Every structure is written in structure tokens, then in C-alpha cells.
Coordinates of C-alpha atoms in Angstrom, one line a residue:
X15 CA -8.8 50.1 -14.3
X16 CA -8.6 49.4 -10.4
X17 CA -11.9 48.9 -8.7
X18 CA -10.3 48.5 -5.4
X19 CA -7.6 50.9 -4.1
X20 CA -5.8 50.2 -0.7
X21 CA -3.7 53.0 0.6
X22 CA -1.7 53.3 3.8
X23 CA -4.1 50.4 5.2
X24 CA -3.0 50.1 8.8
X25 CA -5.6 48.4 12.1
X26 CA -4.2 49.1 16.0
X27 CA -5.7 46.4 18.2
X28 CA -5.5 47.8 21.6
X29 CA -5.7 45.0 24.3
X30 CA -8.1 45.1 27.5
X31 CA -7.2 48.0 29.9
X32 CA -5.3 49.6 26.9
X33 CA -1.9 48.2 28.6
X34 CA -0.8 46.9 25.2
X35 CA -1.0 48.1 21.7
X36 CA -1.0 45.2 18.4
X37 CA -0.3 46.2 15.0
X38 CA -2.7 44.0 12.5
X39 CA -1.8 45.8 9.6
X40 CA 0.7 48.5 9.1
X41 CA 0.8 50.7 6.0
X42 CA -0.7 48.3 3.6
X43 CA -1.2 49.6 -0.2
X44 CA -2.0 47.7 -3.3
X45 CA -4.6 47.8 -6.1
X46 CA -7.0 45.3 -7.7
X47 CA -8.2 45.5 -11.7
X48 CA -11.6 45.1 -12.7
X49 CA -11.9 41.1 -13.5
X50 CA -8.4 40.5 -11.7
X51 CA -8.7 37.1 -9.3
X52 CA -6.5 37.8 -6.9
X53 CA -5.2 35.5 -3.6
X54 CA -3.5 37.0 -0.5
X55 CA -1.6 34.5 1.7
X56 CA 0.3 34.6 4.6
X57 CA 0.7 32.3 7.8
X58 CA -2.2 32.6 11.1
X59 CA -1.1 36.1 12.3
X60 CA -0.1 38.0 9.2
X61 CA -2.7 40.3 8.7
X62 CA -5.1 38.8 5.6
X63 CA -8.1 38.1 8.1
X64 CA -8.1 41.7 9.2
X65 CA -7.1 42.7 6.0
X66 CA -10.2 40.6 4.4
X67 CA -12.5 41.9 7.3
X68 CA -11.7 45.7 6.4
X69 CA -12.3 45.1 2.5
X70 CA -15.5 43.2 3.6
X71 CA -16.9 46.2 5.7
X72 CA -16.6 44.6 8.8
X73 CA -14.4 46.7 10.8
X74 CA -12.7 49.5 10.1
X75 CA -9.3 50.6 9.8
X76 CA -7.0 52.8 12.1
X77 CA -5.5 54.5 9.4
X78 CA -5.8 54.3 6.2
X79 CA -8.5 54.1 3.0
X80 CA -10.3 51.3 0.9
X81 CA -12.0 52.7 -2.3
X82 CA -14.4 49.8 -3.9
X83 CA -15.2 51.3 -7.7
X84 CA -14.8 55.3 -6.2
X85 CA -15.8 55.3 -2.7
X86 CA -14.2 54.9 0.0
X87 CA -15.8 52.3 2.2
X88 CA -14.1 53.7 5.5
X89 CA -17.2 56.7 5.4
X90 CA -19.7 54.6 4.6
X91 CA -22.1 55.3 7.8
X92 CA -22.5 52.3 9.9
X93 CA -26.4 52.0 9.4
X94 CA -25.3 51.7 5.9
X95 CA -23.4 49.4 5.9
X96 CA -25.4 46.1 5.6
X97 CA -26.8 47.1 2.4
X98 CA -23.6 48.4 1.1
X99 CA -22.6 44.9 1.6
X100 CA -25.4 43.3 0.0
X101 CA -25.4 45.3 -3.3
X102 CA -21.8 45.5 -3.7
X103 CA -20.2 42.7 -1.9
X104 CA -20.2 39.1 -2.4
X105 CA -18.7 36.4 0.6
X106 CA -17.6 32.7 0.6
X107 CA -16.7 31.8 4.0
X108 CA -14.8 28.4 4.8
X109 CA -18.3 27.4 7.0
X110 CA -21.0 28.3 4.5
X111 CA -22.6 30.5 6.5
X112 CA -26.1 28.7 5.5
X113 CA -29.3 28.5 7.0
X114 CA -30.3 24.8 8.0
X115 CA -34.1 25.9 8.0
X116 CA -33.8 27.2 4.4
X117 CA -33.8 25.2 1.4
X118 CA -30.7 25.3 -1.2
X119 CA -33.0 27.9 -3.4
X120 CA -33.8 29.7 -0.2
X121 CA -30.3 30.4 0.7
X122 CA -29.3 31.7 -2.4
X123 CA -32.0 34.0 -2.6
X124 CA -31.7 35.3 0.6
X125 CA -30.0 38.4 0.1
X126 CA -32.2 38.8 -3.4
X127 CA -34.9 38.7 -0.6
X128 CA -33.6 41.7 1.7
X129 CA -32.9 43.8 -1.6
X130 CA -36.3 43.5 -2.2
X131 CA -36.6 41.8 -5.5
X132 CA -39.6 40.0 -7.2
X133 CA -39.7 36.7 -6.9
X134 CA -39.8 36.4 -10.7
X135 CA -36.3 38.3 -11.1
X136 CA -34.9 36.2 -8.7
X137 CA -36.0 33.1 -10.9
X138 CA -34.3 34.8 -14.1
X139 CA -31.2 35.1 -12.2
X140 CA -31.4 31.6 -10.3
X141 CA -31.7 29.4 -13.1
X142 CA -28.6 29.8 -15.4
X143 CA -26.5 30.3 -12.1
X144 CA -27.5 26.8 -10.3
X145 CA -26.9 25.3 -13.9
X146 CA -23.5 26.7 -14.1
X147 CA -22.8 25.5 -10.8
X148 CA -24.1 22.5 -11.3
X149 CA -26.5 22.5 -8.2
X150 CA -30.1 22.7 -10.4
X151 CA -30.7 18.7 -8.7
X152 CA -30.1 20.0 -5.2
X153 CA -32.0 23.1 -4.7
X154 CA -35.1 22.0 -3.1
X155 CA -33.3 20.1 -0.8
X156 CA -31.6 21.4 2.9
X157 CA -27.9 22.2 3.9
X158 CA -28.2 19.2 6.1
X159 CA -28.7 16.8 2.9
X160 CA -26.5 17.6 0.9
X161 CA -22.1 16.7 0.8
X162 CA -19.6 19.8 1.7
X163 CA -18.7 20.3 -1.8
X164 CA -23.1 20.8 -2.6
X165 CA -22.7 23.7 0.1
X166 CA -19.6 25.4 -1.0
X167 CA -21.3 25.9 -4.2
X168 CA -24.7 26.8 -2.9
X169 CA -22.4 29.3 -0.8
X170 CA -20.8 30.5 -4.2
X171 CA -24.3 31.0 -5.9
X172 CA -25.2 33.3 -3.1
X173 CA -22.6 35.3 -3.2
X174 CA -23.1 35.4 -6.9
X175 CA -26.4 36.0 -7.6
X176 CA -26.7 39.8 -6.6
X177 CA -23.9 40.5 -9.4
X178 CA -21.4 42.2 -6.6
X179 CA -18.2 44.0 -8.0
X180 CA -16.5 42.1 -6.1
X181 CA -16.0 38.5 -4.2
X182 CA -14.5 38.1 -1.0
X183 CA -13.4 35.1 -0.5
X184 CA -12.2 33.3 3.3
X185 CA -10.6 30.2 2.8
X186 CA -13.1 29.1 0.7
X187 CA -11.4 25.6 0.6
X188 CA -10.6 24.7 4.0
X189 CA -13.4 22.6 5.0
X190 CA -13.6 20.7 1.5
X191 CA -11.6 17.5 0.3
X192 CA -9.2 17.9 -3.3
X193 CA -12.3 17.0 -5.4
X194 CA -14.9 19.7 -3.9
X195 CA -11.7 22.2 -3.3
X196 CA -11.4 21.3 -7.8
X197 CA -15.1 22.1 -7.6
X198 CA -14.8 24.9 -6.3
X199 CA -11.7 26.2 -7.5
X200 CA -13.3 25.5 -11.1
X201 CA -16.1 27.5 -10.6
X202 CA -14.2 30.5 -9.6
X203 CA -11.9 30.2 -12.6
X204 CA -15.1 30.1 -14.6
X205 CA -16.6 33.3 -13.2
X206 CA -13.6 35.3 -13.0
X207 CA -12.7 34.5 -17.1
X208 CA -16.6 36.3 -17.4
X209 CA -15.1 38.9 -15.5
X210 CA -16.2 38.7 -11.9
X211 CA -13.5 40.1 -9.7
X212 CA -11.9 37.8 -6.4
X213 CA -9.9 38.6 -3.8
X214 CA -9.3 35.3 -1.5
X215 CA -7.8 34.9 1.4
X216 CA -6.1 31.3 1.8
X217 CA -3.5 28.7 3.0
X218 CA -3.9 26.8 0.0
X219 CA -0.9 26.2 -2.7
X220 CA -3.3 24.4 -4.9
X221 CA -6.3 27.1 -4.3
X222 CA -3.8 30.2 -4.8
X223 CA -2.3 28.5 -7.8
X224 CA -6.0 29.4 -9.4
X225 CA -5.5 33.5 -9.3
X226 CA -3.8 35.3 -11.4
X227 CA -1.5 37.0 -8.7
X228 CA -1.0 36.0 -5.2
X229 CA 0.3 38.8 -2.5
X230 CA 2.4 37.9 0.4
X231 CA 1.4 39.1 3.7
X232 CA 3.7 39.3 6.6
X233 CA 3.5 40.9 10.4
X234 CA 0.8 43.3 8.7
X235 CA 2.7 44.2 5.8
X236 CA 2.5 43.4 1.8
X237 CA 6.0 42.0 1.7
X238 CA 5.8 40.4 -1.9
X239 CA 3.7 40.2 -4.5
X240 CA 3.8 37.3 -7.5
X241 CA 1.7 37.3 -10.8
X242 CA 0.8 34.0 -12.9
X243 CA 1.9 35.7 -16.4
X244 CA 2.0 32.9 -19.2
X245 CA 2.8 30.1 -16.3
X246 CA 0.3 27.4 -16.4
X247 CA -1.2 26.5 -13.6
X248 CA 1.6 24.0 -12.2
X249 CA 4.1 26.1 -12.8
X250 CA 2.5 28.6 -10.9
X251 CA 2.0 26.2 -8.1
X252 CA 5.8 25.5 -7.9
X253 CA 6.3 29.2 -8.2
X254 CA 4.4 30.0 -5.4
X255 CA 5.6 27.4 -3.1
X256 CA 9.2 27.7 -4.2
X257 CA 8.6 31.9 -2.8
X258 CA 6.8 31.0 0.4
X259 CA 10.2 28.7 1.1
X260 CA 12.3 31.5 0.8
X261 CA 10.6 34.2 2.3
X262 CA 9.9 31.9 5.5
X263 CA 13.5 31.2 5.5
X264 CA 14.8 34.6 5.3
X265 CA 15.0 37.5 7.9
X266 CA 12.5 40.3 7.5
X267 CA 14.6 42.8 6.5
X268 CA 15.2 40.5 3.4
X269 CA 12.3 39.6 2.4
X270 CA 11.1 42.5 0.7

């Protein structure tokens, strides 16, 4: 069962004095299961950060629909829109996005906070989470004390604890070194096997190599589309490194 449906996805930049017209996206249409973990690539350019900022709510499309579980975000009114992100959306940016003057347990209830919750709810739901995410030892302390890795997590938890349908994640490994990207990477494995559902964007071979199926995007366009199957995790690697060879190599017209 798809819980998000993208059809005929396209976003028209239109350049200061309207002189010159840029097509972000053009005619993009794909699916995403319920549980799937899914990882869009493509190089700076493509598409995937306006792409990921559409699915996220963030701006809105030319052209085109995005259906999260039934409704179509598109006509979602805009002073509804930050709640419809909080209660259905989770985010894992590549800069945390945390608050310096908040402790660890602060930042992660945060948007527990603006949905109104009781503090003892917010307990129930904190507890097993920083233990799976191994962060319990950290959570009194501040962003500014803890490593990159510590934050990435704390990021994770908050995007976690609200139980959204799905995670949106923005190069979640970009500002991490190979053991907090394993970290990381781990975590989301972990989640997504308990069915938690991912899209993320990234540059990574070793962070893409984690999803289950990895879309290509190019000038604005799905242009290929690869899933994991049976492959382990290596082979998936060389997979998806052997296709982003070929389809950088060959002319547009044949890379479809």
C-alpha cells in the first residue's frame, strides 16, 4: 500500500524580473510503500532538494500532486501547514537544526511541546527512544557538549518521537565522519525494519546503500530507479555506484 503518491510533480522557478524561466522538476511520478526506506540521489542541480522541499511542505509545486496516506498536501491551507508538518512529518537535516539554549531532552520534546502533550506522555515516549538511540547518558546535557554523531541522533529522536508517517531525510550524513554516518545509518535501518517509512535525499554511496531502493534524479526528472532485492548491502553499494557511472557517462536521451 503507497502512503505517498507523486504524480506529474513539476516546480517553474521564474528568475527576478520574470526574464527567465528554470525548470526544477518536470513531470516527476513515483510511489512510496508503507515501511519502504527509500534514497533519491542525483548530483547539485538535479531536482531532489526541491523535490524533498515539496514532500516536506515547504513550497509548493507548479504542477502537479503529492498525496501523504490520502491527502494531497498541495491543498493543505498555508496556516495549516506547520501543524500538518508536526503531526505527520518527521526531518533530519544535515545541520541538526537544534536549539543551543535547549538541553538534549528539550530538543526532542520540542515539537511534543507545540502538539500540546503532557509532560508525562512525553516521558513514556522519550525513554525507550533515547535508549534505542543510545543517547539516555546525554540528554541533560546541551548541543554544544556533545560530538556530531550525539546531535545527529538527538536530531533523529526528534523527528521520531511524534510517530510521523513518514521521515524526511536531507543529507542526513554530510556533516558526520564514517563512524557517526554507521551511527546513523544503523539507526535508520533499525527504525525502518519496525516499519517507519524514509525518504532521503543524499550524495552518499555508503548512506544510499542502506535503502531498499534508490531513485535517480536528473535535470528534474526520475531518470532511473534501482531496488536492493536479495543484494546485501555491498553488493548494493557496487550496484549503485556501478549505475551512477553509467548514467553520468551517457547522453540523456540514453539514460532512461
Amino acid at each position: 500500500m503507497s502512503i505517498l503518491e507523486v504524480n506529474g510533480l513539476k516546480k517553474t522557478y521564474v528568475t527576478r524580473f520574470g526574464r527567465t524561466k528554470v525548470e526544477a522538476l518536470k513531470n516527476v511520478t513515483f510511489s512510496v510503500e508503507n515501511g519502504e526506506f527509500v534514497a533519491v540521489m542525483g548530483e547539485s542541480g538535479s531536482g531532489k532538494t526541491t523535490l524533498l522541499n515539496i514532500l516536506a511542505a515547504l513550497d509548493r509545486p507548479t504542477a502537479g500532486s503529492v498525496r501523504l496516506d490520502g491527502l494531497d498536501i498541495t491543498s493543505v491551507r498555508e496556516s495549516d501547514l506547520a501543524a500538518f508538518r508536526r503531526d505527520n512529518l518527521g526531518f533530519v537535516f544535515q545541520e541538526f537544526n537544534l536549539l543551543d539554549t535547549f538541553t538534549v531532552e528539550d530538543n526532542i520534546y520540542l515539537p511534543l511541546v507545540l502538539a500540546g502533550k503532557s509532560h508525562g506522555e512525553m516521558s513514556s515516549r522519550l525513554i525507550p527512544l533515547a535508549g534505542a538511540l543510545g543517547i539516555t547518558p546525554i540528554l541533560k546535557k546541551y548541543p554544544y557538549e556533545i560530538s556530531g554523531g550525539q546531535k545527529q541522533r538527538t536530531a533523529a529522536a526528534r523527528a521520531l518521537i511524534t510517530d510521523p508517517k513518514l521521515i524526511l531525510a536531507d543529507e542526513p550524513t554530510g556533516a558526520l565522519d564514517s563512524r557517526s554516518t554507521d551511527e546513523l545509518l544503523k539507526v535508520f535501518s533499525d527504525v525502518n525494519e519496525k516499519g517507519q517509512t524514509i525518504v532521503m535525499v543524499t550524495h552518499s554511496l555508503r548512506a544510499a546503500s542502506r535503502a531498499g531502493r534508490v531513485l535517480f534524479i536528473r535535470d528534474g526528472e526520475i531518470f532511473h530507479q534501482l531496488y536492493r532485492g536479495g543484494c546485501t548491502q555491498d553488493e548494493f553499494y557496487r550496484r549503485i555506484s556501478d549505475t551512477l557511472t553509467v548514467l553520468s557517462s551517457a547522453p540523456e536521451n540514453e539514460a532512461r
